[in-house]
PDB file of C-alpha atoms in Angstrom:
ATOM      1  CA  MET J   1      10.788 106.003  -9.867  1.00 72.00           C
ATOM      2  CA  ASP J   2      12.780 107.417  -6.962  1.00 83.00           C
ATOM      3  CA  ILE J   3      13.191 111.045  -7.996  1.00 87.00           C
ATOM      4  CA  LEU J   4      14.610 112.142  -4.629  1.00 87.00           C
ATOM      5  CA  THR J   5      17.536 109.719  -4.784  1.00 86.00           C
ATOM      6  CA  LEU J   6      18.166 110.485  -8.455  1.00 86.00           C
ATOM      7  CA  THR J   7      18.249 114.212  -7.654  1.00 86.00           C
ATOM      8  CA  ALA J   8      20.633 113.671  -4.730  1.00 85.00           C
ATOM      9  CA  ILE J   9      22.961 111.616  -6.957  1.00 84.00           C
ATOM     10  CA  ALA J  10      22.866 114.351  -9.602  1.00 85.00           C
ATOM     11  CA  LYS J  11      23.872 116.912  -6.968  1.00 83.00           C
ATOM     12  CA  GLN J  12      26.777 114.733  -5.788  1.00 78.00           C
ATOM     13  CA  SER J  13      28.010 113.809  -9.257  1.00 75.00           C
ATOM     14  CA  ARG J  14      27.266 117.113 -11.042  1.00 70.00           C
ATOM     15  CA  HIS J  15      26.077 115.122 -14.105  1.00 63.00           C
ATOM     16  CA  LYS J  16      29.430 113.411 -14.696  1.00 73.00           C
ATOM     17  CA  ALA J  17      30.943 110.206 -13.345  1.00 77.00           C
ATOM     18  CA  ALA J  18      31.877 110.776  -9.704  1.00 76.00           C
ATOM     19  CA  ASP J  19      32.445 108.869  -6.503  1.00 80.00           C
ATOM     20  CA  VAL J  20      29.105 108.694  -4.725  1.00 82.00           C
ATOM     21  CA  SER J  21      29.065 107.666  -1.092  1.00 81.00           C
ATOM     22  CA  SER J  22      25.988 105.730   0.007  1.00 83.00           C
ATOM     23  CA  GLY J  23      26.641 107.028   3.542  1.00 85.00           C
ATOM     24  CA  LYS J  24      26.562 110.661   2.415  1.00 86.00           C
ATOM     25  CA  LEU J  25      23.522 109.938   0.260  1.00 83.00           C
ATOM     26  CA  ALA J  26      21.790 108.265   3.227  1.00 84.00           C
ATOM     27  CA  SER J  27      22.449 111.318   5.375  1.00 85.00           C
ATOM     28  CA  GLU J  28      21.082 113.703   2.735  1.00 84.00           C
ATOM     29  CA  LEU J  29      17.933 111.603   2.220  1.00 86.00           C
ATOM     30  CA  ASN J  30      17.520 110.896   5.929  1.00 86.00           C
ATOM     31  CA  VAL J  31      17.444 107.127   5.383  1.00 88.00           C
ATOM     32  CA  SER J  32      19.687 104.241   6.452  1.00 90.00           C
ATOM     33  CA  GLN J  33      22.831 103.456   4.478  1.00 88.00           C
ATOM     34  CA  GLN J  34      21.282 100.112   3.462  1.00 91.00           C
ATOM     35  CA  THR J  35      18.227 101.908   2.063  1.00 90.00           C
ATOM     36  CA  ALA J  36      20.448 104.333   0.140  1.00 87.00           C
ATOM     37  CA  SER J  37      22.442 101.406  -1.326  1.00 88.00           C
ATOM     38  CA  ARG J  38      19.235  99.620  -2.321  1.00 92.00           C
ATOM     39  CA  ARG J  39      17.901 102.756  -4.017  1.00 90.00           C
ATOM     40  CA  ILE J  40      21.144 103.181  -5.974  1.00 89.00           C
ATOM     41  CA  LYS J  41      20.897  99.579  -7.200  1.00 91.00           C
ATOM     42  CA  GLU J  42      17.242 100.078  -8.196  1.00 92.00           C
ATOM     43  CA  LEU J  43      18.069 103.216 -10.189  1.00 90.00           C
ATOM     44  CA  GLU J  44      20.864 101.311 -11.915  1.00 91.00           C
ATOM     45  CA  SER J  45      18.625  98.340 -12.742  1.00 93.00           C
ATOM     46  CA  LYS J  46      16.031 100.699 -14.270  1.00 94.00           C
ATOM     47  CA  GLY J  47      18.648 102.429 -16.406  1.00 92.00           C
ATOM     48  CA  TYR J  48      18.645 105.870 -14.743  1.00 92.00           C
ATOM     49  CA  ILE J  49      22.272 105.664 -13.597  1.00 87.00           C
ATOM     50  CA  ALA J  50      25.413 103.749 -14.553  1.00 90.00           C
ATOM     51  CA  ARG J  51      27.567 102.460 -11.719  1.00 89.00           C
ATOM     52  CA  GLU J  52      31.141 101.210 -11.536  1.00 88.00           C
ATOM     53  CA  ILE J  53      32.272  99.356  -8.411  1.00 87.00           C
ATOM     54  CA  LEU J  54      35.724 100.451  -7.236  1.00 86.00           C
ATOM     55  CA  PRO J  55      38.009  98.976  -4.554  1.00 86.00           C
ATOM     56  CA  ARG J  56      36.979 101.809  -2.224  1.00 83.00           C
ATOM     57  CA  GLY J  57      33.407 102.595  -3.177  1.00 82.00           C
ATOM     58  CA  GLN J  58      31.561 103.283  -6.381  1.00 86.00           C
ATOM     59  CA  ARG J  59      31.555 105.722  -9.267  1.00 86.00           C
ATOM     60  CA  VAL J  60      28.125 106.749 -10.491  1.00 87.00           C
ATOM     61  CA  LYS J  61      26.872 108.843 -13.389  1.00 88.00           C
ATOM     62  CA  LEU J  62      23.476 109.690 -14.764  1.00 90.00           C
ATOM     63  CA  THR J  63      22.494 107.983 -17.989  1.00 90.00           C
ATOM     64  CA  PRO J  64      20.729 109.921 -20.754  1.00 91.00           C
ATOM     65  CA  LYS J  65      17.475 108.424 -19.425  1.00 92.00           C
ATOM     66  CA  GLY J  66      18.224 109.746 -15.912  1.00 90.00           C
ATOM     67  CA  LYS J  67      19.149 113.188 -17.237  1.00 89.00           C
ATOM     68  CA  GLU J  68      15.907 113.345 -19.231  1.00 90.00           C
ATOM     69  CA  VAL J  69      13.837 112.580 -16.117  1.00 89.00           C
ATOM     70  CA  LEU J  70      15.546 115.431 -14.257  1.00 89.00           C
ATOM     71  CA  ARG J  71      15.091 117.806 -17.209  1.00 88.00           C
ATOM     72  CA  ARG J  72      11.352 117.039 -17.227  1.00 88.00           C
ATOM     73  CA  LEU J  73      11.189 117.558 -13.465  1.00 86.00           C
ATOM     74  CA  HIS J  74      13.013 120.878 -13.841  1.00 84.00           C
ATOM     75  CA  THR J  75      10.515 122.010 -16.484  1.00 81.00           C
ATOM     76  CA  ASP J  76       7.575 120.901 -14.326  1.00 80.00           C
ATOM     77  CA  LEU J  77       8.946 122.741 -11.306  1.00 78.00           C
ATOM     78  CA  GLU J  78       9.589 125.917 -13.295  1.00 75.00           C
ATOM     79  CA  LYS J  79       5.970 125.877 -14.445  1.00 71.00           C
ATOM     80  CA  ALA J  80       4.775 125.192 -10.914  1.00 67.00           C
ATOM     81  CA  LEU J  81       6.817 128.037  -9.454  1.00 64.00           C
ATOM     82  CA  LYS J  82       5.508 130.728 -11.815  1.00 61.00           C
ATOM     83  CA  ASP J  83       3.233 133.088  -9.904  1.00 53.00           C
ATOM     84  CA  VAL J  84       3.783 130.856  -6.893  1.00 53.00           C
ATOM     85  CA  ASP J  85       2.741 133.452  -4.314  1.00 51.00           C
ATOM     86  CA  SER J  86      -0.833 133.413  -5.583  1.00 53.00           C
ATOM     87  CA  ARG J  87      -1.047 129.645  -5.808  1.00 64.00           C
ATOM     88  CA  VAL J  88      -3.030 127.348  -3.628  1.00 73.00           C
ATOM     89  CA  TYR J  89      -1.544 123.898  -3.325  1.00 75.00           C
ATOM     90  CA  SER J  90      -3.541 120.798  -2.637  1.00 83.00           C
ATOM     91  CA  ILE J  91      -1.425 118.117  -1.015  1.00 87.00           C
ATOM     92  CA  LYS J  92      -2.906 114.784  -0.059  1.00 88.00           C
ATOM     93  CA  GLY J  93      -1.506 112.120   2.203  1.00 88.00           C
ATOM     94  CA  GLU J  94      -2.259 109.428   4.713  1.00 89.00           C
ATOM     95  CA  ILE J  95      -2.397 110.322   8.412  1.00 89.00           C
ATOM     96  CA  VAL J  96       0.365 108.538  10.315  1.00 87.00           C
ATOM     97  CA  SER J  97       1.356 108.606  13.955  1.00 81.00           C
ATOM     98  CA  GLY J  98       4.576 110.394  14.768  1.00 73.00           C
ATOM     99  CA  MET J  99       7.065 109.885  17.561  1.00 70.00           C
ATOM    100  CA  GLY J 100       5.222 112.246  19.921  1.00 74.00           C
ATOM    101  CA  GLU J 101       7.835 114.991  19.613  1.00 77.00           C
ATOM    102  CA  GLY J 102       5.379 117.504  18.139  1.00 81.00           C
ATOM    103  CA  LYS J 103       3.579 117.939  21.468  1.00 84.00           C
ATOM    104  CA  TYR J 104       6.831 118.829  23.238  1.00 86.00           C
ATOM    105  CA  TYR J 105       7.831 121.455  20.683  1.00 88.00           C
ATOM    106  CA  MET J 106       4.349 122.978  20.334  1.00 88.00           C
ATOM    107  CA  GLU J 107       4.243 123.616  24.093  1.00 90.00           C
ATOM    108  CA  LEU J 108       7.523 125.573  24.169  1.00 92.00           C
ATOM    109  CA  ASP J 109       6.890 129.278  24.830  1.00 93.00           C
ATOM    110  CA  GLY J 110       9.528 130.277  22.261  1.00 94.00           C
ATOM    111  CA  TYR J 111       7.414 128.684  19.532  1.00 94.00           C
ATOM    112  CA  LYS J 112       3.939 129.142  21.034  1.00 93.00           C
ATOM    113  CA  LYS J 113       4.190 132.946  21.328  1.00 94.00           C
ATOM    114  CA  GLN J 114       5.450 133.312  17.755  1.00 95.00           C
ATOM    115  CA  PHE J 115       2.717 131.031  16.382  1.00 94.00           C
ATOM    116  CA  LYS J 116       0.080 133.193  18.096  1.00 94.00           C
ATOM    117  CA  LYS J 117       1.646 136.447  16.855  1.00 95.00           C
ATOM    118  CA  LYS J 118       2.538 135.405  13.299  1.00 94.00           C
ATOM    119  CA  LEU J 119      -0.157 132.829  12.473  1.00 94.00           C
ATOM    120  CA  GLY J 120      -2.985 134.239  14.563  1.00 93.00           C
ATOM    121  CA  PHE J 121      -3.629 131.108  16.630  1.00 92.00           C
ATOM    122  CA  THR J 122      -2.124 129.003  19.395  1.00 91.00           C
ATOM    123  CA  PRO J 123      -1.814 125.481  18.007  1.00 92.00           C
ATOM    124  CA  TYR J 124      -3.033 122.326  19.654  1.00 89.00           C
ATOM    125  CA  PRO J 125      -0.031 120.697  21.371  1.00 88.00           C
ATOM    126  CA  GLY J 126       1.042 118.229  18.716  1.00 87.00           C
ATOM    127  CA  THR J 127       1.341 117.868  14.978  1.00 88.00           C
ATOM    128  CA  LEU J 128      -0.692 115.978  12.417  1.00 90.00           C
ATOM    129  CA  ASN J 129       1.676 114.026  10.197  1.00 90.00           C
ATOM    130  CA  LEU J 130       0.749 113.161   6.627  1.00 92.00           C
ATOM    131  CA  LYS J 131       2.694 110.512   4.750  1.00 92.00           C
ATOM    132  CA  LEU J 132       2.891 111.567   1.113  1.00 92.00           C
ATOM    133  CA  THR J 133       2.847 108.657  -1.320  1.00 90.00           C
ATOM    134  CA  GLN J 134       2.079 110.304  -4.650  1.00 91.00           C
ATOM    135  CA  GLU J 135       4.932 111.934  -6.587  1.00 88.00           C
ATOM    136  CA  VAL J 136       2.844 115.086  -7.198  1.00 88.00           C
ATOM    137  CA  ASP J 137       2.321 115.543  -3.439  1.00 89.00           C
ATOM    138  CA  ILE J 138       6.005 114.973  -2.672  1.00 88.00           C
ATOM    139  CA  ARG J 139       6.867 117.576  -5.328  1.00 88.00           C
ATOM    140  CA  GLY J 140       4.433 119.988  -3.677  1.00 87.00           C
ATOM    141  CA  ARG J 141       6.233 119.451  -0.354  1.00 89.00           C
ATOM    142  CA  GLN J 142       9.590 120.079  -2.075  1.00 87.00           C
ATOM    143  CA  ILE J 143       8.263 123.301  -3.597  1.00 85.00           C
ATOM    144  CA  LEU J 144       7.172 124.535  -0.162  1.00 87.00           C
ATOM    145  CA  GLN J 145      10.677 123.835   1.152  1.00 85.00           C
ATOM    146  CA  ASP J 146      12.081 126.409  -1.283  1.00 83.00           C
ATOM    147  CA  LEU J 147       9.467 129.115  -0.661  1.00 85.00           C
ATOM    148  CA  GLN J 148       9.840 131.879   1.915  1.00 84.00           C
ATOM    149  CA  GLY J 149       6.789 131.151   4.049  1.00 88.00           C
ATOM    150  CA  ILE J 150       6.185 132.672   7.479  1.00 93.00           C
ATOM    151  CA  GLU J 151       9.305 132.324   9.595  1.00 94.00           C
ATOM    152  CA  ILE J 152       9.152 131.258  13.206  1.00 95.00           C
ATOM    153  CA  GLU J 153      12.592 132.158  14.525  1.00 95.00           C
ATOM    154  CA  GLY J 154      14.842 129.733  16.358  1.00 93.00           C
ATOM    155  CA  PHE J 155      15.627 130.452  20.000  1.00 94.00           C
ATOM    156  CA  THR J 156      17.683 129.327  22.984  1.00 92.00           C
ATOM    157  CA  SER J 157      16.155 128.068  26.210  1.00 90.00           C
ATOM    158  CA  GLY J 158      18.566 127.168  28.972  1.00 88.00           C
ATOM    159  CA  GLU J 159      21.301 125.035  27.435  1.00 90.00           C
ATOM    160  CA  ARG J 160      19.281 124.038  24.341  1.00 92.00           C
ATOM    161  CA  THR J 161      18.920 125.722  20.986  1.00 93.00           C
ATOM    162  CA  PHE J 162      15.746 125.251  18.974  1.00 92.00           C
ATOM    163  CA  GLY J 163      15.732 125.715  15.212  1.00 92.00           C
ATOM    164  CA  ALA J 164      13.663 127.981  13.014  1.00 94.00           C
ATOM    165  CA  VAL J 165      10.405 126.773  11.465  1.00 94.00           C
ATOM    166  CA  LYS J 166       8.891 127.814   8.148  1.00 94.00           C
ATOM    167  CA  CYS J 167       5.072 127.956   8.072  1.00 94.00           C
ATOM    168  CA  PHE J 168       2.425 128.124   5.357  1.00 92.00           C
ATOM    169  CA  MET J 169      -1.214 128.837   6.120  1.00 92.00           C
ATOM    170  CA  ALA J 170      -3.353 125.792   5.365  1.00 91.00           C
ATOM    171  CA  LYS J 171      -6.885 124.508   5.515  1.00 88.00           C
ATOM    172  CA  ILE J 172      -7.730 120.931   6.442  1.00 85.00           C
ATOM    173  CA  ASP J 173     -11.321 120.512   5.304  1.00 83.00           C
ATOM    174  CA  THR J 174     -12.873 123.483   7.150  1.00 86.00           C
ATOM    175  CA  VAL J 175     -10.220 123.856   9.874  1.00 88.00           C
ATOM    176  CA  ASP J 176      -7.633 126.632   9.567  1.00 89.00           C
ATOM    177  CA  GLY J 177      -4.085 125.619  10.369  1.00 93.00           C
ATOM    178  CA  ALA J 178      -0.562 125.719   9.011  1.00 94.00           C
ATOM    179  CA  VAL J 179       1.943 123.438   7.356  1.00 94.00           C
ATOM    180  CA  ILE J 180       5.211 123.584   9.277  1.00 94.00           C
ATOM    181  CA  ILE J 181       8.648 122.824   7.901  1.00 92.00           C
ATOM    182  CA  PRO J 182      11.206 122.715  10.716  1.00 90.00           C
ATOM    183  CA  MET J 183      14.734 123.587   9.625  1.00 87.00           C
ATOM    184  CA  ARG J 184      15.886 120.685  11.817  1.00 81.00           C
ATOM    185  CA  THR J 185      13.828 117.580  11.231  1.00 79.00           C
ATOM    186  CA  HIS J 186      14.175 113.827  10.958  1.00 74.00           C
ATOM    187  CA  HIS J 187      11.338 113.724   8.399  1.00 77.00           C
ATOM    188  CA  GLY J 188      12.048 113.480   4.677  1.00 76.00           C
ATOM    189  CA  PHE J 189      10.144 115.080   1.798  1.00 81.00           C
ATOM    190  CA  ASN J 190       7.511 112.332   2.055  1.00 87.00           C
ATOM    191  CA  THR J 191       6.149 113.678   5.364  1.00 89.00           C
ATOM    192  CA  LEU J 192       4.118 116.841   5.855  1.00 90.00           C
ATOM    193  CA  GLU J 193       3.566 118.229   9.364  1.00 91.00           C
ATOM    194  CA  ILE J 194       0.445 120.260  10.117  1.00 93.00           C
ATOM    195  CA  ILE J 195      -0.610 122.289  13.145  1.00 93.00           C
ATOM    196  CA  ALA J 196      -4.033 123.735  13.932  1.00 91.00           C
TER     197      ALA J 196
END
């Protein structure tokens, strides 16, 4: 079940029938428009949404089944967020190769100095990317997105501006590191970036 797409549709439609743009949905989910359209059709075929094709797009609304899934998710998240500051999260994923951008960003002085000061270490130039495949791990990543974390401030260097990064101390086996959540990223909720 594609909870991320269902949630994005709920946000666009506000739980009533509304025009839902697959282009806007694609942008929010950081996927292609074709992927967004396919996900909408899958949710419809499984009974989570009802869809009406219009001359200029589509009108979509959550079905009772779709609303119930989101209610359960809401309850689960509320439970997960209680006493969240004292929680330790265990997130598992599969190591995947990235596009090599992590090395570039980790070597920028604007980030490197803040990592040393705020995290207590200078990270290896690069990131370890985990692809999250289990719903519980993706939810854990979503929860981190909404927490305060340790902020690495954005900065300007020459003509370029670099965005802020939210960090959470982490341990990978016995190695200390940090999960990073850049405020500007091409990764979706199914990818977790780690530095050490």
